[in-house]
């Protein structure tokens, strides 16, 4: 995994805010705030954080679906398409549509509401193929779909079933199979295993890994379950209040978490064979519409210093591939005040 | 000593399908367990294993097909709902659907005060509510007059625990109380259960599929699979040294927060829940890695290996059979 690979998706100072007009007063929800990411080819990149930290909005932005009330305030998103970097936010709607599913696909959270309940799975597949595949090769694609379903260990007759006949785990696996059908280079999963039982979750993760191994593509996986990240991700970004506060390889994040928030996330997990008292992160996440001054974590942080209340730290690089935005670790290479 | 709750041979059947092609699903199949005072007991298993049905019957929401339930030695019947609900309170999975979004949260507390005649005047009531809220780490001041959407999921779940505490219950039934709460805030809820047990002597029937928190908080645990209790004993024995192949599978499937311990082997998933429910013999036989010929024919007996109950043919002959 350590071989040099190309960056496939890159953001530069990405800012996406929800701008809400409420009775004449504007409310701005800073859901994605100055995010710089560089995601490589052939890697599983995990994004972790609590609910309401902007994870899902970040995924929407990465998937290039920025629709009101969500607005792109600043920054750029680049995909690497056929060896060339393309700035995707300025593409026409038709070009954006074409990139979707063929180049980048999305695995939604609630598989219940994804598949049309009155259509057989087969018809959902046909719909999907009809809108993305030229007419002459549609039949082949359908055959490919059948082959893929068997390869992924799903029952053959599943195409003739209605969504309600399948269990939650089975539906989620069908959704994943569908999103992988056209061999996209990037797959984005928004909490794909959250509502599932542990054994089923393991099966779904197994399938995601299998697809990634076969297609050698990139998977961006969002979940708040650090256990899942430890099992699948190659690199992890920790998100807090719309910002990436720490990023590193999975080993670096688990062995040497530097940001106090990351430390809380990892140490609050119960472990077998250890009944020691474990504490949650104190307090609750800040409202993205009314962020505290300085580092957004300072009201919950046990090590707050004066400077934390004043300004947001820039990134420090304690190790190769490991970056963290915290005043305890360093001033940051470009300590920007905000 | 009298048990706080005793469940004996509890069975619940549901009929599925039309009048002609009717099949009976045994959602809960002759299960027995007990709970002591000041004890956290976990019912764990996947969705569709019958754990929520069991909870509903104990709460009196559903009627059992057969079997008995004793609350401190007294049998539970339909008529005696009041004393049952006073001593047994419930917390549910989704804190956002527990509360009506158009009602203020405090109105639920006043309603409970009124229904159980807990206070004489409004000031008394507020004092009582404040006292209960403080035991979950909130105060009346920061909660009065607010609507559910003004709280986070973790806060709402703590509020519903405070609401459950209003009647000074001896037993709290918590059905998946942390599955909708962020992993980082879960510990606040489960630590609260420990505190209630140690300080107030409240017992908690903790229903969950999350074995990691179950290990952390509970004293004893029962693993359910398709309506049966397949293994029951202290958490140390059941989770640190699982005997039933299903418990082993569950235990291995929990993602450990350690990147060096990842899964190496693959799992087979059940294709349809139905088939497993209707299976003759051991319900786990279709997925069991150690399946034997007799597993497909005979239902295993409840065997005791040490103090642990295991319902599996593998232990036939190695332990003693159940006394009943």
XYZ file of C-alpha atoms in Angstrom:
662
model
C 0.000 0.000 0.000
C 2.988 2.261 0.475
C 3.835 2.556 -3.213
C 3.617 6.019 -4.673
C 0.152 6.539 -6.046
C -1.440 9.487 -7.738
C -3.864 11.800 -6.032
C -7.293 11.133 -7.475
C -9.376 13.678 -5.601
C -8.150 16.927 -4.168
C -9.789 19.884 -2.496
C -8.267 23.282 -1.954
C -9.495 25.380 0.927
C -13.016 24.053 0.367
C -15.827 26.015 2.016
C -19.433 24.946 1.670
C -22.005 26.686 3.864
C -25.749 26.383 4.217
C -27.184 29.826 3.792
C -30.658 30.023 5.284
C -32.914 33.000 5.121
C -35.051 33.046 8.241
C -37.502 35.918 8.531
C -35.123 38.362 6.944
C -32.096 37.385 9.006
C -29.453 35.259 7.419
C -28.260 32.161 9.191
C -25.012 30.673 7.967
C -24.174 27.088 8.845
C -20.483 26.504 8.313
C -20.668 22.800 7.555
C -17.448 22.470 5.567
C -14.882 25.045 6.495
C -11.450 25.318 4.842
C -10.930 21.659 4.084
C -7.809 20.543 2.228
C -7.824 16.903 1.263
C -5.678 14.859 -1.072
C -7.091 11.378 -1.534
C -4.997 8.843 -3.397
C -5.779 6.169 -5.915
C -6.298 2.662 -4.562
C -6.877 3.607 -0.956
C -9.709 3.495 1.547
C -9.928 6.877 3.195
C -11.963 7.072 6.392
C -13.614 10.213 7.717
C -14.606 10.118 11.386
C -16.451 12.505 13.628
C -19.638 12.982 15.634
C -23.017 13.625 14.071
C -23.416 17.236 13.119
C -19.748 17.791 12.385
C -20.271 18.222 8.645
C -19.258 14.754 7.449
C -22.258 14.251 5.189
C -21.988 17.766 3.759
C -18.336 17.179 2.992
C -19.302 14.036 1.093
C -21.948 15.937 -0.856
C -19.324 18.480 -1.818
C -16.824 15.783 -2.792
C -19.538 14.134 -4.861
C -20.044 17.534 -6.460
C -23.712 17.848 -5.543
C -23.879 21.341 -4.160
C -27.461 22.481 -4.287
C -29.218 25.259 -2.372
C -29.413 25.883 0.526
C -25.886 24.455 0.415
C -23.547 26.855 -1.350
C -19.966 26.669 -2.413
C -18.436 29.695 -0.751
C -14.860 29.164 -1.773
C -12.220 26.683 -2.744
C -11.925 24.118 -5.487
C -12.474 20.414 -6.007
C -10.323 18.495 -8.469
C -10.872 14.980 -9.833
C -8.194 13.229 -11.769
C -9.951 11.973 -14.892
C -7.853 10.146 -17.511
C -4.540 11.441 -16.219
C -5.724 14.998 -16.173
C -6.861 17.066 -13.258
C -10.312 18.568 -13.766
C -11.828 21.292 -11.645
C -15.322 19.902 -11.252
C -17.367 22.634 -9.599
C -17.423 24.665 -12.805
C -18.608 21.824 -15.065
C -21.974 21.961 -16.789
C -24.823 19.913 -15.221
C -24.618 17.408 -18.089
C -20.879 16.896 -17.581
C -21.393 16.519 -13.855
C -24.093 13.925 -14.437
C -21.832 11.928 -16.704
C -19.073 11.814 -14.095
C -21.483 10.474 -11.528
C -21.724 6.693 -11.215
C -19.339 6.111 -14.084
C -16.471 7.895 -12.438
C -17.642 8.507 -8.880
C -20.504 6.782 -7.102
C -22.345 7.224 -3.842
C -23.488 4.573 -1.351
C -26.253 6.107 0.729
C -26.986 5.412 4.375
C -30.604 4.277 4.458
C -30.820 1.496 1.924
C -34.529 1.264 2.718
C -35.329 4.479 0.888
C -32.908 3.981 -1.981
C -34.518 1.157 -3.881
C -37.948 1.896 -5.265
C -40.358 -0.242 -3.205
C -42.757 -0.949 -6.070
C -40.089 -2.049 -8.535
C -38.267 -5.341 -8.587
C -34.523 -5.052 -8.030
C -34.087 -5.955 -11.693
C -36.145 -2.950 -12.785
C -34.118 -0.631 -10.569
C -31.025 -1.985 -12.280
C -32.601 -1.445 -15.709
C -33.515 2.139 -14.841
C -30.019 2.802 -13.751
C -28.449 1.166 -16.787
C -30.796 3.004 -19.160
C -29.641 6.365 -17.888
C -25.916 5.637 -17.962
C -25.200 3.114 -20.683
C -25.664 3.617 -24.430
C -28.480 1.567 -25.882
C -26.420 -0.991 -27.791
C -24.540 -2.243 -24.722
C -27.413 -2.321 -22.245
C -28.045 -6.017 -22.573
C -24.404 -6.794 -21.906
C -24.446 -4.585 -18.825
C -27.440 -6.458 -17.459
C -25.572 -9.732 -17.947
C -22.598 -8.171 -16.235
C -24.858 -7.220 -13.343
C -26.021 -10.805 -12.978
C -22.451 -12.050 -12.992
C -21.375 -9.443 -10.474
C -24.193 -10.364 -8.089
C -23.117 -13.999 -8.033
C -19.460 -13.022 -7.632
C -20.260 -10.895 -4.618
C -21.976 -13.819 -2.935
C -25.551 -12.565 -3.204
C -28.300 -15.032 -4.106
C -28.909 -15.301 -7.843
C -32.677 -14.812 -7.718
C -32.299 -11.513 -5.895
C -32.954 -9.575 -9.103
C -36.509 -10.877 -9.150
C -37.247 -9.842 -5.571
C -38.873 -6.659 -4.306
C -36.881 -4.560 -1.816
C -39.217 -5.390 1.079
C -38.488 -9.085 0.678
C -34.847 -8.523 1.544
C -33.333 -7.955 4.958
C -31.615 -4.655 5.715
C -28.161 -6.112 5.246
C -29.097 -7.680 1.931
C -30.577 -4.398 0.659
C -27.452 -2.546 1.668
C -25.323 -5.058 -0.211
C -27.497 -4.719 -3.304
C -27.084 -0.931 -3.156
C -23.327 -1.321 -2.908
C -23.277 -3.796 -5.795
C -25.306 -1.354 -7.874
C -22.996 1.540 -7.134
C -19.998 -0.583 -8.134
C -21.564 -1.842 -11.366
C -19.871 0.554 -13.762
C -16.489 0.176 -12.031
C -16.263 3.745 -10.735
C -12.826 5.053 -9.808
C -14.138 6.571 -6.576
C -16.872 5.242 -4.309
C -18.239 7.350 -1.479
C -19.983 5.620 1.423
C -22.013 7.601 3.946
C -22.324 5.472 7.089
C -23.095 2.388 4.961
C -23.050 0.035 7.950
C -24.487 2.135 10.738
C -27.974 0.680 11.050
C -26.825 -2.923 10.700
C -26.165 -5.755 13.123
C -22.577 -6.642 13.855
C -22.454 -9.837 11.830
C -24.179 -8.196 8.858
C -21.923 -5.164 9.213
C -18.947 -7.457 8.961
C -20.413 -8.989 5.790
C -20.985 -5.569 4.216
C -17.484 -4.376 5.056
C -16.061 -7.600 3.695
C -17.885 -6.911 0.447
C -16.649 -3.305 0.237
C -13.076 -4.462 0.720
C -13.550 -7.153 -1.892
C -14.817 -4.608 -4.432
C -11.958 -2.255 -3.665
C -9.435 -5.061 -4.105
C -10.943 -6.023 -7.453
C -11.404 -2.579 -8.936
C -8.284 -1.080 -7.316
C -10.250 2.110 -6.849
C -10.689 4.621 -4.054
C -13.300 4.357 -1.335
C -14.117 7.287 0.899
C -15.906 5.935 3.944
C -17.673 8.047 6.516
C -18.663 6.531 9.844
C -18.508 7.505 13.487
C -17.526 3.970 14.457
C -13.772 3.993 15.045
C -13.830 0.191 15.150
C -14.923 0.083 11.510
C -12.190 2.546 10.546
C -9.571 0.448 12.298
C -10.678 -2.520 10.214
C -10.914 -1.033 6.744
C -9.305 2.371 6.335
C -5.754 2.962 5.126
C -5.824 6.598 6.169
C -8.210 8.473 8.470
C -9.218 12.115 8.675
C -10.825 13.286 11.915
C -13.439 15.958 11.378
C -14.663 18.385 13.999
C -17.003 21.321 13.452
C -16.543 21.413 9.685
C -12.775 21.120 9.744
C -10.281 18.298 9.445
C -8.401 18.488 12.758
C -6.132 15.479 12.374
C -5.145 13.162 9.559
C -2.808 10.213 9.368
C -2.445 6.555 8.474
C -4.718 4.270 10.466
C -1.747 3.041 12.505
C -0.651 6.616 13.285
C -4.142 7.665 14.362
C -4.641 4.670 16.669
C -1.103 4.433 18.047
C -0.357 8.083 18.402
C -3.501 10.233 18.422
C -2.346 13.792 19.007
C -5.449 15.964 18.962
C -7.309 15.828 22.303
C -10.530 15.171 20.366
C -9.061 12.148 18.579
C -7.789 10.869 21.913
C -11.305 11.105 23.332
C -12.794 9.344 20.315
C -10.427 6.412 20.637
C -10.242 6.145 24.415
C -14.000 6.293 24.930
C -14.466 2.958 23.151
C -15.075 0.018 25.473
C -12.687 -2.900 25.051
C -13.126 -6.550 25.929
C -11.227 -7.687 28.958
C -10.945 -4.155 30.299
C -13.728 -2.838 32.492
C -11.971 0.389 33.365
C -14.176 3.455 33.644
C -14.420 5.178 30.267
C -15.587 8.705 29.713
C -17.406 10.223 26.796
C -16.193 13.400 25.193
C -17.478 16.018 27.649
C -20.182 18.424 26.490
C -21.774 18.301 23.080
C -20.646 19.362 19.614
C -20.964 23.090 18.853
C -23.656 24.419 16.562
C -22.187 24.972 13.115
C -24.230 28.157 12.862
C -22.611 29.656 15.935
C -19.046 28.462 16.227
C -16.903 29.450 19.190
C -13.976 31.770 18.529
C -10.555 30.247 18.050
C -10.253 26.475 18.010
C -13.830 25.113 17.854
C -12.932 22.317 20.297
C -11.702 24.625 23.077
C -14.950 24.643 25.153
C -14.744 20.850 25.500
C -10.993 20.494 25.643
C -9.341 19.651 28.985
C -6.069 21.326 27.964
C -7.371 24.710 26.785
C -4.770 27.497 26.756
C -5.388 31.213 26.218
C -4.375 31.064 22.586
C -6.976 28.348 21.879
C -9.736 30.835 22.632
C -8.191 33.401 20.343
C -7.289 31.757 17.059
C -7.507 28.560 15.077
C -4.225 26.644 14.869
C -2.747 25.700 11.494
C -1.464 22.224 10.688
C 1.674 20.821 12.253
C 3.380 17.794 10.732
C 4.707 15.633 13.568
C 5.454 12.784 11.198
C 5.345 11.987 7.523
C 1.688 11.684 6.461
C 0.497 12.810 9.885
C -0.914 16.301 10.363
C -2.760 17.842 13.257
C -4.276 21.243 13.983
C -3.790 21.869 17.690
C -1.893 24.533 19.628
C -0.574 21.874 22.018
C 1.367 20.245 19.204
C 2.781 23.283 17.500
C 2.222 26.643 15.971
C 1.416 25.183 12.577
C 3.381 25.830 9.439
C 1.065 28.545 8.334
C -0.618 29.591 11.553
C -3.593 31.377 10.123
C -5.774 33.396 12.405
C -9.479 33.273 11.836
C -34.233 -14.250 48.156
C -37.075 -13.283 45.899
C -36.052 -12.347 42.400
C -36.930 -8.891 41.144
C -38.087 -10.331 37.840
C -38.546 -13.917 36.880
C -39.476 -15.041 33.400
C -40.410 -18.695 32.982
C -40.912 -20.547 29.695
C -42.021 -17.418 27.909
C -43.302 -18.051 24.384
C -44.679 -15.680 21.802
C -45.952 -16.764 18.411
C -46.968 -14.579 15.509
C -49.015 -15.770 12.578
C -47.797 -14.657 9.192
C -49.516 -14.815 5.835
C -53.147 -15.179 4.876
C -55.765 -17.458 6.408
C -55.015 -20.252 4.002
C -51.265 -20.165 3.754
C -50.580 -19.370 7.362
C -47.266 -19.953 9.059
C -46.531 -19.554 12.726
C -43.330 -17.793 13.649
C -42.144 -18.442 17.171
C -40.536 -15.119 17.957
C -39.730 -16.107 21.517
C -39.375 -19.787 22.240
C -39.685 -20.933 25.870
C -37.104 -18.639 27.373
C -36.424 -18.365 31.089
C -34.270 -15.889 32.945
C -34.302 -13.890 36.153
C -33.004 -10.578 37.399
C -31.767 -9.668 40.855
C -32.003 -6.316 42.526
C -29.319 -3.779 41.574
C -28.175 -5.801 38.619
C -27.603 -4.971 34.975
C -28.699 -7.873 32.822
C -28.166 -7.816 29.060
C -30.262 -9.488 26.403
C -28.075 -9.419 23.316
C -28.567 -10.570 19.785
C -29.157 -9.432 16.241
C -32.341 -7.857 14.967
C -35.110 -10.411 14.734
C -33.801 -12.518 17.594
C -36.784 -11.806 19.855
C -35.145 -9.476 22.342
C -37.531 -6.578 21.763
C -40.561 -8.906 21.833
C -39.391 -10.135 25.237
C -39.121 -6.559 26.462
C -42.580 -5.700 25.189
C -44.115 -8.658 26.995
C -42.351 -7.807 30.249
C -43.656 -4.246 29.896
C -47.174 -5.508 29.268
C -47.433 -4.087 25.724
C -47.888 -7.535 24.235
C -49.460 -10.626 25.633
C -47.434 -13.797 25.823
C -48.698 -16.911 24.071
C -47.650 -18.913 27.112
C -45.333 -18.689 30.073
C -45.269 -16.711 33.297
C -43.678 -13.494 34.436
C -43.223 -12.754 38.124
C -42.435 -9.278 39.444
C -40.959 -9.727 42.931
C -42.861 -12.996 43.147
C -46.216 -11.557 42.022
C -47.554 -12.762 38.703
C -48.028 -10.190 35.946
C -51.549 -9.959 34.606
C -53.324 -7.416 32.452
C -55.301 -5.908 35.326
C -52.318 -5.030 37.388
C -50.794 -2.588 34.961
C -50.487 0.270 37.430
C -48.212 -1.334 39.956
C -46.226 -2.858 37.157
C -45.581 0.440 35.364
C -44.743 2.131 38.628
C -41.999 -0.359 39.309
C -40.933 -0.988 35.730
C -40.120 1.858 33.365
C -38.859 1.847 29.822
C -36.376 3.731 27.648
C -36.530 3.334 23.902
C -34.174 3.349 20.989
C -34.774 6.600 19.175
C -34.854 9.579 21.524
C -36.236 11.791 18.741
C -39.351 9.698 18.283
C -39.855 9.174 22.018
C -40.934 12.783 22.392
C -43.595 14.535 20.363
C -41.802 17.346 18.503
C -44.720 19.733 19.107
C -44.784 19.287 22.878
C -42.329 20.704 25.343
C -40.197 18.082 27.000
C -41.137 19.143 30.534
C -44.839 18.447 29.864
C -44.013 14.722 29.865
C -42.621 15.053 33.360
C -45.669 16.890 34.680
C -47.882 14.270 33.076
C -46.022 11.514 34.896
C -46.348 13.453 38.173
C -50.096 13.726 37.595
C -50.638 10.116 36.512
C -48.877 8.658 39.517
C -49.823 11.440 41.975
C -46.197 12.039 42.847
C -46.530 15.601 44.154
C -49.084 17.829 45.834
C -48.221 21.179 44.290
C -46.385 22.540 41.275
C -43.390 23.642 43.353
C -43.117 20.137 44.806
C -43.327 18.715 41.314
C -40.586 21.013 40.006
C -38.374 20.109 42.941
C -38.886 16.413 42.231
C -38.219 16.857 38.503
C -35.082 18.870 39.220
C -33.831 16.172 41.566
C -34.310 13.465 38.918
C -32.719 15.593 36.213
C -29.704 16.230 38.388
C -29.116 12.502 38.711
C -28.617 12.382 34.925
C -26.488 15.527 34.822
C -29.065 18.131 33.784
C -31.033 20.787 35.670
C -34.615 21.967 35.504
C -33.493 25.454 34.537
C -31.774 24.410 31.316
C -34.684 22.265 30.224
C -37.960 23.999 31.173
C -40.135 25.072 28.269
C -37.882 23.626 25.568
C -38.886 21.467 22.638
C -37.177 18.171 21.701
C -35.346 19.721 18.732
C -33.427 21.987 21.095
C -31.555 19.026 22.575
C -28.975 16.678 21.134
C -29.708 12.940 20.880
C -27.520 12.146 23.872
C -29.246 14.797 25.990
C -32.707 13.587 24.999
C -31.782 10.036 25.898
C -30.649 11.238 29.330
C -33.907 13.162 29.677
C -35.904 10.033 28.931
C -33.919 8.206 31.611
C -34.755 10.988 34.083
C -38.411 10.659 33.057
C -38.267 6.926 33.697
C -36.799 7.591 37.155
C -39.771 9.757 38.186
C -41.720 6.848 39.665
C -38.698 5.469 41.548
C -38.755 2.241 39.536
C -36.915 -0.869 40.637
C -36.369 -1.966 37.066
C -35.607 -0.006 33.912
C -36.020 -1.733 30.583
C -33.726 -0.095 28.042
C -34.328 -1.233 24.471
C -31.272 -0.377 22.367
C -30.779 2.901 24.247
C -27.451 3.782 22.625
C -27.756 2.564 19.067
C -28.901 5.977 17.786
C -26.368 7.887 19.857
C -22.879 8.685 18.588
C -20.172 6.297 19.689
C -18.408 9.159 21.432
C -21.463 9.943 23.584
C -22.547 6.356 24.279
C -20.381 6.005 27.307
C -22.208 8.854 29.046
C -25.440 6.833 28.826
C -24.023 3.489 29.884
C -22.043 5.081 32.714
C -25.360 6.448 33.889
C -26.782 2.915 34.128
C -23.842 1.926 36.307
C -24.444 4.939 38.511
C -28.159 4.130 38.868
C -27.329 0.568 39.836
C -24.650 1.506 42.357
C -26.274 4.567 43.915
C -30.015 3.954 43.643
C -30.109 0.161 43.477
C -32.036 0.207 40.200
C -31.803 -2.867 37.975
C -31.500 -2.436 34.233
C -32.579 -4.880 31.566
C -30.211 -3.739 28.854
C -31.266 -4.843 25.399
C -28.620 -4.333 22.760
C -26.673 -5.728 19.855
C -23.554 -3.911 20.961
C -21.549 -6.497 22.880
C -18.753 -4.080 23.692
C -20.938 -1.822 25.838
C -22.727 -4.907 27.179
C -19.414 -6.239 28.418
C -18.595 -2.873 29.918
C -21.787 -2.350 31.944
C -23.524 -5.607 32.658
C -23.233 -8.259 35.316
C -24.879 -11.113 33.462
C -25.775 -11.601 29.829
C -28.041 -13.798 27.727
C -27.324 -14.243 24.011
C -30.473 -14.728 21.971
C -30.739 -16.249 18.531
C -34.018 -16.667 16.641
C -36.151 -16.778 19.759
C -33.884 -18.939 21.900
C -31.415 -18.073 24.616
C -28.349 -19.892 23.329
C -25.911 -18.902 26.044
C -26.344 -17.250 29.444
C -23.995 -16.485 32.310
C -21.774 -13.746 33.709
C -20.316 -11.399 31.081
C -16.796 -12.494 31.946
C -17.630 -16.108 31.217
C -19.856 -15.608 28.205
C -17.933 -12.904 26.361
C -14.357 -13.658 27.330
C -14.741 -17.393 26.823
C -17.706 -17.877 24.471
C -18.838 -21.483 24.107
C -21.744 -21.421 21.689
C -20.601 -21.093 18.043
C -23.064 -18.218 17.559
C -21.638 -16.276 20.510
C -18.189 -16.812 19.034
C -19.340 -15.448 15.691
C -20.864 -12.377 17.350
C -17.815 -11.799 19.476
C -15.463 -12.015 16.480
C -17.609 -9.730 14.349
C -17.264 -6.699 16.581
C -14.833 -4.335 14.908
C -12.017 -3.809 17.386
C -10.508 -0.363 17.579
C -7.111 -1.828 16.839
C -5.828 -1.691 13.272
C -3.597 -4.709 13.899
C -6.519 -6.986 14.737
C -8.587 -7.087 11.592
C -10.811 -9.860 10.347
C -9.072 -12.440 8.266
C -11.757 -15.023 7.564
C -15.061 -14.452 5.817
C -18.573 -14.789 7.214
C -21.690 -16.298 5.732
C -24.817 -14.278 6.233
C -28.307 -15.613 6.671
C -30.240 -15.357 3.437
C -33.695 -15.094 4.919
C -34.759 -14.720 8.515
C -37.845 -16.771 7.832
C -35.947 -19.899 6.960
C -33.979 -19.756 10.167
C -37.087 -19.337 12.279
C -38.773 -22.300 10.657
C -35.710 -24.512 10.809
C -36.067 -27.767 12.683
C -33.390 -28.737 15.144
C -30.858 -26.057 16.055
C -31.745 -22.755 14.372
C -28.090 -21.896 13.868
C -27.304 -25.141 12.014
C -27.433 -23.419 8.596
C -24.521 -21.121 9.401
C -22.652 -23.025 12.093
C -19.054 -23.899 11.255
C -19.202 -26.917 13.586
C -22.525 -28.304 12.434
C -23.177 -32.016 13.036
C -25.796 -34.322 11.630
C -27.988 -34.283 14.733
C -28.088 -30.455 14.807
C -30.361 -30.503 11.786
C -32.797 -32.928 13.426
C -32.863 -32.380 17.169
C -33.345 -29.217 19.128
C -30.424 -28.975 21.570
C -31.170 -29.055 25.282
C -30.192 -26.407 27.820
C -26.854 -27.652 29.128
C -24.805 -26.248 31.952
C -21.077 -25.963 31.506
C -19.974 -24.716 34.893
C -22.454 -21.921 35.658
C -23.030 -21.068 32.029
C -26.095 -22.223 30.185
C -25.311 -23.314 26.622
C -27.889 -24.571 24.172
C -25.697 -26.600 21.839
C -25.148 -30.265 20.973
C -21.381 -29.800 21.145
C -21.543 -29.788 24.912
C -23.798 -32.822 25.231
C -22.109 -35.188 27.652
C -19.478 -32.706 28.754
C -21.744 -30.891 31.168
C -24.817 -31.453 33.244
C -28.289 -30.952 31.909
C -30.558 -28.298 33.273
C -32.220 -29.126 36.582
C -35.737 -28.485 35.281
